[in-house]
Amino acid sequence: IRYNNIQPISQLNNAVLKKKNLLEMSYIIFTVPIEKNTSYYMTLGTEINKGNISISVDGQAQTQFTPSEKTIIANIATGTTINTTANVQIFVNKNNALLQDVKLYKVHNSKIAQFSKDLNSHPYKVTKWNDHQLTGTVDVKSNNQSLTTTIPFEKGWHATVDGKSVKPKQWAKMFTYIPISKGHHKVVFTYWPQGLFAGIWITVFGFAFIGTEYFLKRRRNAKALTKQTPSDSK
């Protein structure tokens, strides 16, 4: 992390950015390695909505979208055809600002295209939501399917299908899915951080269906790759 008129911090998440000189421009810069054909997202809390911070990527002002009242998602990179880097710059517009719920996520563009196609075919219809819960219905046309989301996977997530508890699982090492059967279902996602009952933010920005066989195949391929390249740091 590089600093301009900002006191050093030990980590991004839950850090308080404090100006050294209140009259000077203040910001931090950090570099994100970008893989080709991969989209990158960063989640933030509400400081950006309050005007306390603003974001640019490689010198360009960054557009954000808000899936809930207390979560901001910024698209850091999309559609690059080569491996590269992105310089993310966070400006502090007040005397200090809290970087809350800061996380980085990536997903291959081919998955995004498939999600969009599947979402149009099998939409998850949200009927109610608040800062910690999302409720909706979905129609599943065949058995052994998965309701696949881009909810960042955390142990605090819980899910029910027609009132019955279903354990959320992880895909792509970062997002959440649940197994689901054929039929019309009411699906509820609830987030309760372990040991914490305040400051809860839903970070949802898309839903799609992928058959269970897809996950089993990926798991087999991943295990085979691990055996072939045990020194791969990724």
PDB file of N, CA and C in Angstrom, residues 95-174:
ATOM      1  N   ASN A  95     -12.063  14.143   7.187  1.00  0.00           N
ATOM      2  CA  ASN A  95     -10.875  14.065   8.042  1.00  0.00           C
ATOM      3  C   ASN A  95     -10.409  12.633   8.232  1.00  0.00           C
ATOM      4  N   ASN A  96     -11.362  11.694   8.298  1.00  0.00           N
ATOM      5  CA  ASN A  96     -11.034  10.275   8.380  1.00  0.00           C
ATOM      6  C   ASN A  96     -12.206   9.487   7.816  1.00  0.00           C
ATOM      7  N   ALA A  97     -11.944   8.225   7.474  1.00  0.00           N
ATOM      8  CA  ALA A  97     -12.986   7.380   6.888  1.00  0.00           C
ATOM      9  C   ALA A  97     -12.720   5.930   7.244  1.00  0.00           C
ATOM     10  N   LEU A  98     -13.788   5.174   7.460  1.00  0.00           N
ATOM     11  CA  LEU A  98     -13.690   3.762   7.812  1.00  0.00           C
ATOM     12  C   LEU A  98     -13.833   2.902   6.564  1.00  0.00           C
ATOM     13  N   LEU A  99     -12.842   2.027   6.330  1.00  0.00           N
ATOM     14  CA  LEU A  99     -12.925   1.056   5.239  1.00  0.00           C
ATOM     15  C   LEU A  99     -13.562  -0.211   5.791  1.00  0.00           C
ATOM     16  N   GLN A 100     -14.859  -0.325   5.614  1.00  0.00           N
ATOM     17  CA  GLN A 100     -15.625  -1.393   6.242  1.00  0.00           C
ATOM     18  C   GLN A 100     -16.000  -2.467   5.229  1.00  0.00           C
ATOM     19  N   ASP A 101     -15.885  -3.742   5.644  1.00  0.00           N
ATOM     20  CA  ASP A 101     -16.295  -4.871   4.809  1.00  0.00           C
ATOM     21  C   ASP A 101     -15.569  -4.869   3.465  1.00  0.00           C
ATOM     22  N   VAL A 102     -14.263  -4.592   3.482  1.00  0.00           N
ATOM     23  CA  VAL A 102     -13.475  -4.555   2.249  1.00  0.00           C
ATOM     24  C   VAL A 102     -12.993  -5.957   1.900  1.00  0.00           C
ATOM     25  N   LYS A 103     -13.430  -6.431   0.735  1.00  0.00           N
ATOM     26  CA  LYS A 103     -13.005  -7.742   0.255  1.00  0.00           C
ATOM     27  C   LYS A 103     -12.891  -7.697  -1.257  1.00  0.00           C
ATOM     28  N   LEU A 104     -11.979  -8.502  -1.800  1.00  0.00           N
ATOM     29  CA  LEU A 104     -11.796  -8.609  -3.237  1.00  0.00           C
ATOM     30  C   LEU A 104     -12.239  -9.986  -3.710  1.00  0.00           C
ATOM     31  N   TYR A 105     -12.946 -10.018  -4.841  1.00  0.00           N
ATOM     32  CA  TYR A 105     -13.422 -11.273  -5.419  1.00  0.00           C
ATOM     33  C   TYR A 105     -13.125 -11.283  -6.909  1.00  0.00           C
ATOM     34  N   LYS A 106     -12.957 -12.489  -7.447  1.00  0.00           N
ATOM     35  CA  LYS A 106     -12.765 -12.606  -8.888  1.00  0.00           C
ATOM     36  C   LYS A 106     -13.598 -13.769  -9.423  1.00  0.00           C
ATOM     37  N   VAL A 107     -14.002 -13.662 -10.685  1.00  0.00           N
ATOM     38  CA  VAL A 107     -14.767 -14.727 -11.328  1.00  0.00           C
ATOM     39  C   VAL A 107     -14.469 -14.673 -12.821  1.00  0.00           C
ATOM     40  N   HIS A 108     -14.275 -15.854 -13.425  1.00  0.00           N
ATOM     41  CA  HIS A 108     -13.937 -15.916 -14.848  1.00  0.00           C
ATOM     42  C   HIS A 108     -15.105 -15.418 -15.686  1.00  0.00           C
ATOM     43  N   ASN A 109     -14.800 -14.711 -16.749  1.00  0.00           N
ATOM     44  CA  ASN A 109     -15.851 -14.119 -17.572  1.00  0.00           C
ATOM     45  C   ASN A 109     -16.766 -15.156 -18.206  1.00  0.00           C
ATOM     46  N   SER A 110     -16.248 -16.358 -18.468  1.00  0.00           N
ATOM     47  CA  SER A 110     -17.101 -17.404 -19.034  1.00  0.00           C
ATOM     48  C   SER A 110     -18.188 -17.809 -18.052  1.00  0.00           C
ATOM     49  N   LYS A 111     -17.864 -17.794 -16.756  1.00  0.00           N
ATOM     50  CA  LYS A 111     -18.870 -18.107 -15.738  1.00  0.00           C
ATOM     51  C   LYS A 111     -19.932 -17.007 -15.682  1.00  0.00           C
ATOM     52  N   ILE A 112     -19.486 -15.762 -15.804  1.00  0.00           N
ATOM     53  CA  ILE A 112     -20.440 -14.660 -15.782  1.00  0.00           C
ATOM     54  C   ILE A 112     -21.422 -14.777 -16.942  1.00  0.00           C
ATOM     55  N   ALA A 113     -20.906 -15.134 -18.127  1.00  0.00           N
ATOM     56  CA  ALA A 113     -21.779 -15.301 -19.289  1.00  0.00           C
ATOM     57  C   ALA A 113     -22.768 -16.433 -19.064  1.00  0.00           C
ATOM     58  N   GLN A 114     -22.282 -17.535 -18.468  1.00  0.00           N
ATOM     59  CA  GLN A 114     -23.173 -18.662 -18.196  1.00  0.00           C
ATOM     60  C   GLN A 114     -24.204 -18.288 -17.145  1.00  0.00           C
ATOM     61  N   PHE A 115     -23.777 -17.553 -16.113  1.00  0.00           N
ATOM     62  CA  PHE A 115     -24.710 -17.110 -15.076  1.00  0.00           C
ATOM     63  C   PHE A 115     -25.833 -16.272 -15.677  1.00  0.00           C
ATOM     64  N   SER A 116     -25.451 -15.368 -16.578  1.00  0.00           N
ATOM     65  CA  SER A 116     -26.450 -14.500 -17.186  1.00  0.00           C
ATOM     66  C   SER A 116     -27.459 -15.307 -17.987  1.00  0.00           C
ATOM     67  N   LYS A 117     -26.970 -16.287 -18.726  1.00  0.00           N
ATOM     68  CA  LYS A 117     -27.854 -17.139 -19.518  1.00  0.00           C
ATOM     69  C   LYS A 117     -28.775 -17.952 -18.626  1.00  0.00           C
ATOM     70  N   ASP A 118     -28.200 -18.555 -17.584  1.00  0.00           N
ATOM     71  CA  ASP A 118     -28.993 -19.385 -16.681  1.00  0.00           C
ATOM     72  C   ASP A 118     -29.974 -18.552 -15.871  1.00  0.00           C
ATOM     73  N   LEU A 119     -29.538 -17.359 -15.500  1.00  0.00           N
ATOM     74  CA  LEU A 119     -30.409 -16.487 -14.720  1.00  0.00           C
ATOM     75  C   LEU A 119     -31.660 -16.113 -15.499  1.00  0.00           C
ATOM     76  N   ASN A 120     -31.491 -15.865 -16.791  1.00  0.00           N
ATOM     77  CA  ASN A 120     -32.647 -15.537 -17.620  1.00  0.00           C
ATOM     78  C   ASN A 120     -33.585 -16.728 -17.776  1.00  0.00           C
ATOM     79  N   SER A 121     -33.014 -17.939 -17.756  1.00  0.00           N
ATOM     80  CA  SER A 121     -33.829 -19.146 -17.918  1.00  0.00           C
ATOM     81  C   SER A 121     -34.496 -19.567 -16.617  1.00  0.00           C
ATOM     82  N   HIS A 122     -33.806 -19.376 -15.489  1.00  0.00           N
ATOM     83  CA  HIS A 122     -34.306 -19.822 -14.187  1.00  0.00           C
ATOM     84  C   HIS A 122     -34.133 -18.700 -13.166  1.00  0.00           C
ATOM     85  N   PRO A 123     -34.914 -17.647 -13.258  1.00  0.00           N
ATOM     86  CA  PRO A 123     -34.703 -16.502 -12.360  1.00  0.00           C
ATOM     87  C   PRO A 123     -35.083 -16.785 -10.918  1.00  0.00           C
ATOM     88  N   TYR A 124     -34.256 -16.294 -10.011  1.00  0.00           N
ATOM     89  CA  TYR A 124     -34.573 -16.283  -8.587  1.00  0.00           C
ATOM     90  C   TYR A 124     -35.280 -14.963  -8.322  1.00  0.00           C
ATOM     91  N   LYS A 125     -36.553 -15.031  -7.986  1.00  0.00           N
ATOM     92  CA  LYS A 125     -37.369 -13.831  -7.838  1.00  0.00           C
ATOM     93  C   LYS A 125     -37.360 -13.373  -6.379  1.00  0.00           C
ATOM     94  N   VAL A 126     -36.689 -12.276  -6.125  1.00  0.00           N
ATOM     95  CA  VAL A 126     -36.598 -11.744  -4.768  1.00  0.00           C
ATOM     96  C   VAL A 126     -37.923 -11.089  -4.393  1.00  0.00           C
ATOM     97  N   THR A 127     -38.490 -11.534  -3.280  1.00  0.00           N
ATOM     98  CA  THR A 127     -39.766 -10.984  -2.803  1.00  0.00           C
ATOM     99  C   THR A 127     -39.601 -10.070  -1.598  1.00  0.00           C
ATOM    100  N   LYS A 128     -38.495 -10.246  -0.863  1.00  0.00           N
ATOM    101  CA  LYS A 128     -38.266  -9.430   0.334  1.00  0.00           C
ATOM    102  C   LYS A 128     -36.795  -9.490   0.696  1.00  0.00           C
ATOM    103  N   TRP A 129     -36.239  -8.380   1.160  1.00  0.00           N
ATOM    104  CA  TRP A 129     -34.859  -8.403   1.620  1.00  0.00           C
ATOM    105  C   TRP A 129     -34.608  -7.247   2.571  1.00  0.00           C
ATOM    106  N   ASN A 130     -33.614  -7.446   3.437  1.00  0.00           N
ATOM    107  CA  ASN A 130     -33.141  -6.391   4.322  1.00  0.00           C
ATOM    108  C   ASN A 130     -31.638  -6.547   4.477  1.00  0.00           C
ATOM    109  N   ASP A 131     -31.063  -5.918   5.493  1.00  0.00           N
ATOM    110  CA  ASP A 131     -29.606  -5.892   5.612  1.00  0.00           C
ATOM    111  C   ASP A 131     -28.975  -7.245   5.904  1.00  0.00           C
ATOM    112  N   HIS A 132     -29.744  -8.220   6.368  1.00  0.00           N
ATOM    113  CA  HIS A 132     -29.133  -9.503   6.691  1.00  0.00           C
ATOM    114  C   HIS A 132     -29.885 -10.695   6.122  1.00  0.00           C
ATOM    115  N   GLN A 133     -30.953 -10.463   5.354  1.00  0.00           N
ATOM    116  CA  GLN A 133     -31.733 -11.594   4.857  1.00  0.00           C
ATOM    117  C   GLN A 133     -32.292 -11.306   3.467  1.00  0.00           C
ATOM    118  N   LEU A 134     -32.291 -12.358   2.649  1.00  0.00           N
ATOM    119  CA  LEU A 134     -32.821 -12.280   1.299  1.00  0.00           C
ATOM    120  C   LEU A 134     -33.825 -13.409   1.116  1.00  0.00           C
ATOM    121  N   THR A 135     -35.055 -13.085   0.710  1.00  0.00           N
ATOM    122  CA  THR A 135     -36.115 -14.070   0.526  1.00  0.00           C
ATOM    123  C   THR A 135     -36.608 -14.017  -0.912  1.00  0.00           C
ATOM    124  N   GLY A 136     -36.817 -15.201  -1.507  1.00  0.00           N
ATOM    125  CA  GLY A 136     -37.302 -15.233  -2.878  1.00  0.00           C
ATOM    126  C   GLY A 136     -37.843 -16.593  -3.251  1.00  0.00           C
ATOM    127  N   THR A 137     -38.349 -16.698  -4.470  1.00  0.00           N
ATOM    128  CA  THR A 137     -38.879 -17.964  -4.982  1.00  0.00           C
ATOM    129  C   THR A 137     -38.159 -18.328  -6.267  1.00  0.00           C
ATOM    130  N   VAL A 138     -38.188 -19.618  -6.574  1.00  0.00           N
ATOM    131  CA  VAL A 138     -37.533 -20.092  -7.784  1.00  0.00           C
ATOM    132  C   VAL A 138     -38.255 -21.338  -8.282  1.00  0.00           C
ATOM    133  N   ASP A 139     -38.306 -21.507  -9.591  1.00  0.00           N
ATOM    134  CA  ASP A 139     -38.887 -22.698 -10.215  1.00  0.00           C
ATOM    135  C   ASP A 139     -37.773 -23.512 -10.840  1.00  0.00           C
ATOM    136  N   VAL A 140     -37.628 -24.755 -10.381  1.00  0.00           N
ATOM    137  CA  VAL A 140     -36.570 -25.643 -10.846  1.00  0.00           C
ATOM    138  C   VAL A 140     -37.196 -26.720 -11.724  1.00  0.00           C
ATOM    139  N   LYS A 141     -36.668 -26.907 -12.922  1.00  0.00           N
ATOM    140  CA  LYS A 141     -37.297 -27.795 -13.899  1.00  0.00           C
ATOM    141  C   LYS A 141     -36.805 -29.232 -13.842  1.00  0.00           C
ATOM    142  N   SER A 142     -35.747 -29.495 -13.093  1.00  0.00           N
ATOM    143  CA  SER A 142     -35.238 -30.870 -12.999  1.00  0.00           C
ATOM    144  C   SER A 142     -34.573 -31.077 -11.651  1.00  0.00           C
ATOM    145  N   ASN A 143     -34.342 -32.343 -11.303  1.00  0.00           N
ATOM    146  CA  ASN A 143     -33.711 -32.679 -10.025  1.00  0.00           C
ATOM    147  C   ASN A 143     -32.197 -32.487 -10.088  1.00  0.00           C
ATOM    148  N   ASN A 144     -31.583 -32.598  -8.907  1.00  0.00           N
ATOM    149  CA  ASN A 144     -30.124 -32.524  -8.783  1.00  0.00           C
ATOM    150  C   ASN A 144     -29.550 -31.235  -9.376  1.00  0.00           C
ATOM    151  N   GLN A 145     -30.177 -30.128  -9.022  1.00  0.00           N
ATOM    152  CA  GLN A 145     -29.694 -28.827  -9.460  1.00  0.00           C
ATOM    153  C   GLN A 145     -29.085 -28.076  -8.275  1.00  0.00           C
ATOM    154  N   SER A 146     -28.438 -26.969  -8.587  1.00  0.00           N
ATOM    155  CA  SER A 146     -27.854 -26.123  -7.550  1.00  0.00           C
ATOM    156  C   SER A 146     -28.275 -24.685  -7.786  1.00  0.00           C
ATOM    157  N   LEU A 147     -28.698 -24.035  -6.733  1.00  0.00           N
ATOM    158  CA  LEU A 147     -28.944 -22.597  -6.791  1.00  0.00           C
ATOM    159  C   LEU A 147     -27.603 -21.929  -6.515  1.00  0.00           C
ATOM    160  N   THR A 148     -26.994 -21.454  -7.567  1.00  0.00           N
ATOM    161  CA  THR A 148     -25.637 -20.942  -7.497  1.00  0.00           C
ATOM    162  C   THR A 148     -25.659 -19.429  -7.450  1.00  0.00           C
ATOM    163  N   THR A 149     -24.968 -18.856  -6.489  1.00  0.00           N
ATOM    164  CA  THR A 149     -25.007 -17.412  -6.289  1.00  0.00           C
ATOM    165  C   THR A 149     -23.613 -16.820  -6.323  1.00  0.00           C
ATOM    166  N   THR A 150     -23.568 -15.526  -6.397  1.00  0.00           N
ATOM    167  CA  THR A 150     -22.299 -14.829  -6.202  1.00  0.00           C
ATOM    168  C   THR A 150     -22.283 -14.145  -4.845  1.00  0.00           C
ATOM    169  N   ILE A 151     -22.970 -14.748  -3.887  1.00  0.00           N
ATOM    170  CA  ILE A 151     -22.822 -14.326  -2.495  1.00  0.00           C
ATOM    171  C   ILE A 151     -21.446 -14.790  -2.023  1.00  0.00           C
ATOM    172  N   PRO A 152     -20.582 -13.896  -1.581  1.00  0.00           N
ATOM    173  CA  PRO A 152     -19.280 -14.332  -1.060  1.00  0.00           C
ATOM    174  C   PRO A 152     -19.462 -15.345   0.070  1.00  0.00           C
ATOM    175  N   PHE A 153     -18.778 -16.482  -0.028  1.00  0.00           N
ATOM    176  CA  PHE A 153     -18.970 -17.564   0.937  1.00  0.00           C
ATOM    177  C   PHE A 153     -18.353 -17.214   2.283  1.00  0.00           C
ATOM    178  N   GLU A 154     -19.168 -17.305   3.320  1.00  0.00           N
ATOM    179  CA  GLU A 154     -18.708 -17.140   4.692  1.00  0.00           C
ATOM    180  C   GLU A 154     -19.518 -18.071   5.580  1.00  0.00           C
ATOM    181  N   LYS A 155     -18.936 -18.458   6.719  1.00  0.00           N
ATOM    182  CA  LYS A 155     -19.603 -19.392   7.619  1.00  0.00           C
ATOM    183  C   LYS A 155     -20.868 -18.811   8.231  1.00  0.00           C
ATOM    184  N   GLY A 156     -21.013 -17.498   8.193  1.00  0.00           N
ATOM    185  CA  GLY A 156     -22.196 -16.871   8.771  1.00  0.00           C
ATOM    186  C   GLY A 156     -23.456 -17.011   7.939  1.00  0.00           C
ATOM    187  N   TRP A 157     -23.328 -17.514   6.714  1.00  0.00           N
ATOM    188  CA  TRP A 157     -24.510 -17.659   5.861  1.00  0.00           C
ATOM    189  C   TRP A 157     -25.303 -18.913   6.210  1.00  0.00           C
ATOM    190  N   HIS A 158     -26.628 -18.764   6.236  1.00  0.00           N
ATOM    191  CA  HIS A 158     -27.547 -19.881   6.460  1.00  0.00           C
ATOM    192  C   HIS A 158     -28.616 -19.833   5.381  1.00  0.00           C
ATOM    193  N   ALA A 159     -29.160 -20.994   5.027  1.00  0.00           N
ATOM    194  CA  ALA A 159     -30.174 -21.043   3.973  1.00  0.00           C
ATOM    195  C   ALA A 159     -31.277 -22.021   4.348  1.00  0.00           C
ATOM    196  N   THR A 160     -32.484 -21.707   3.910  1.00  0.00           N
ATOM    197  CA  THR A 160     -33.609 -22.632   4.040  1.00  0.00           C
ATOM    198  C   THR A 160     -34.316 -22.722   2.698  1.00  0.00           C
ATOM    199  N   VAL A 161     -34.804 -23.922   2.392  1.00  0.00           N
ATOM    200  CA  VAL A 161     -35.621 -24.155   1.202  1.00  0.00           C
ATOM    201  C   VAL A 161     -36.958 -24.686   1.678  1.00  0.00           C
ATOM    202  N   ASP A 162     -38.012 -23.929   1.459  1.00  0.00           N
ATOM    203  CA  ASP A 162     -39.357 -24.287   1.931  1.00  0.00           C
ATOM    204  C   ASP A 162     -39.366 -24.532   3.439  1.00  0.00           C
ATOM    205  N   GLY A 163     -38.607 -23.709   4.161  1.00  0.00           N
ATOM    206  CA  GLY A 163     -38.578 -23.790   5.613  1.00  0.00           C
ATOM    207  C   GLY A 163     -37.616 -24.806   6.182  1.00  0.00           C
ATOM    208  N   LYS A 164     -36.981 -25.617   5.345  1.00  0.00           N
ATOM    209  CA  LYS A 164     -36.046 -26.638   5.808  1.00  0.00           C
ATOM    210  C   LYS A 164     -34.613 -26.157   5.615  1.00  0.00           C
ATOM    211  N   SER A 165     -33.807 -26.342   6.649  1.00  0.00           N
ATOM    212  CA  SER A 165     -32.432 -25.871   6.615  1.00  0.00           C
ATOM    213  C   SER A 165     -31.606 -26.617   5.567  1.00  0.00           C
ATOM    214  N   VAL A 166     -30.839 -25.873   4.796  1.00  0.00           N
ATOM    215  CA  VAL A 166     -29.930 -26.433   3.795  1.00  0.00           C
ATOM    216  C   VAL A 166     -28.564 -25.794   4.006  1.00  0.00           C
ATOM    217  N   LYS A 167     -27.529 -26.608   4.082  1.00  0.00           N
ATOM    218  CA  LYS A 167     -26.191 -26.084   4.345  1.00  0.00           C
ATOM    219  C   LYS A 167     -25.602 -25.438   3.092  1.00  0.00           C
ATOM    220  N   PRO A 168     -25.261 -24.158   3.144  1.00  0.00           N
ATOM    221  CA  PRO A 168     -24.603 -23.510   2.004  1.00  0.00           C
ATOM    222  C   PRO A 168     -23.230 -24.134   1.753  1.00  0.00           C
ATOM    223  N   LYS A 169     -22.872 -24.233   0.484  1.00  0.00           N
ATOM    224  CA  LYS A 169     -21.583 -24.785   0.101  1.00  0.00           C
ATOM    225  C   LYS A 169     -20.820 -23.766  -0.737  1.00  0.00           C
ATOM    226  N   GLN A 170     -19.553 -24.074  -0.963  1.00  0.00           N
ATOM    227  CA  GLN A 170     -18.666 -23.117  -1.619  1.00  0.00           C
ATOM    228  C   GLN A 170     -18.314 -23.568  -3.028  1.00  0.00           C
ATOM    229  N   TRP A 171     -18.307 -22.633  -3.960  1.00  0.00           N
ATOM    230  CA  TRP A 171     -17.827 -22.919  -5.312  1.00  0.00           C
ATOM    231  C   TRP A 171     -16.830 -21.834  -5.716  1.00  0.00           C
ATOM    232  N   ALA A 172     -15.920 -22.203  -6.613  1.00  0.00           N
ATOM    233  CA  ALA A 172     -14.884 -21.280  -7.109  1.00  0.00           C
ATOM    234  C   ALA A 172     -14.064 -20.673  -5.975  1.00  0.00           C
ATOM    235  N   LYS A 173     -14.041 -21.355  -4.825  1.00  0.00           N
ATOM    236  CA  LYS A 173     -13.245 -20.947  -3.668  1.00  0.00           C
ATOM    237  C   LYS A 173     -13.675 -19.619  -3.066  1.00  0.00           C
ATOM    238  N   MET A 174     -14.849 -19.093  -3.470  1.00  0.00           N
ATOM    239  CA  MET A 174     -15.216 -17.780  -2.941  1.00  0.00           C
ATOM    240  C   MET A 174     -16.714 -17.527  -2.841  1.00  0.00           C
TER     241      MET A 174
END
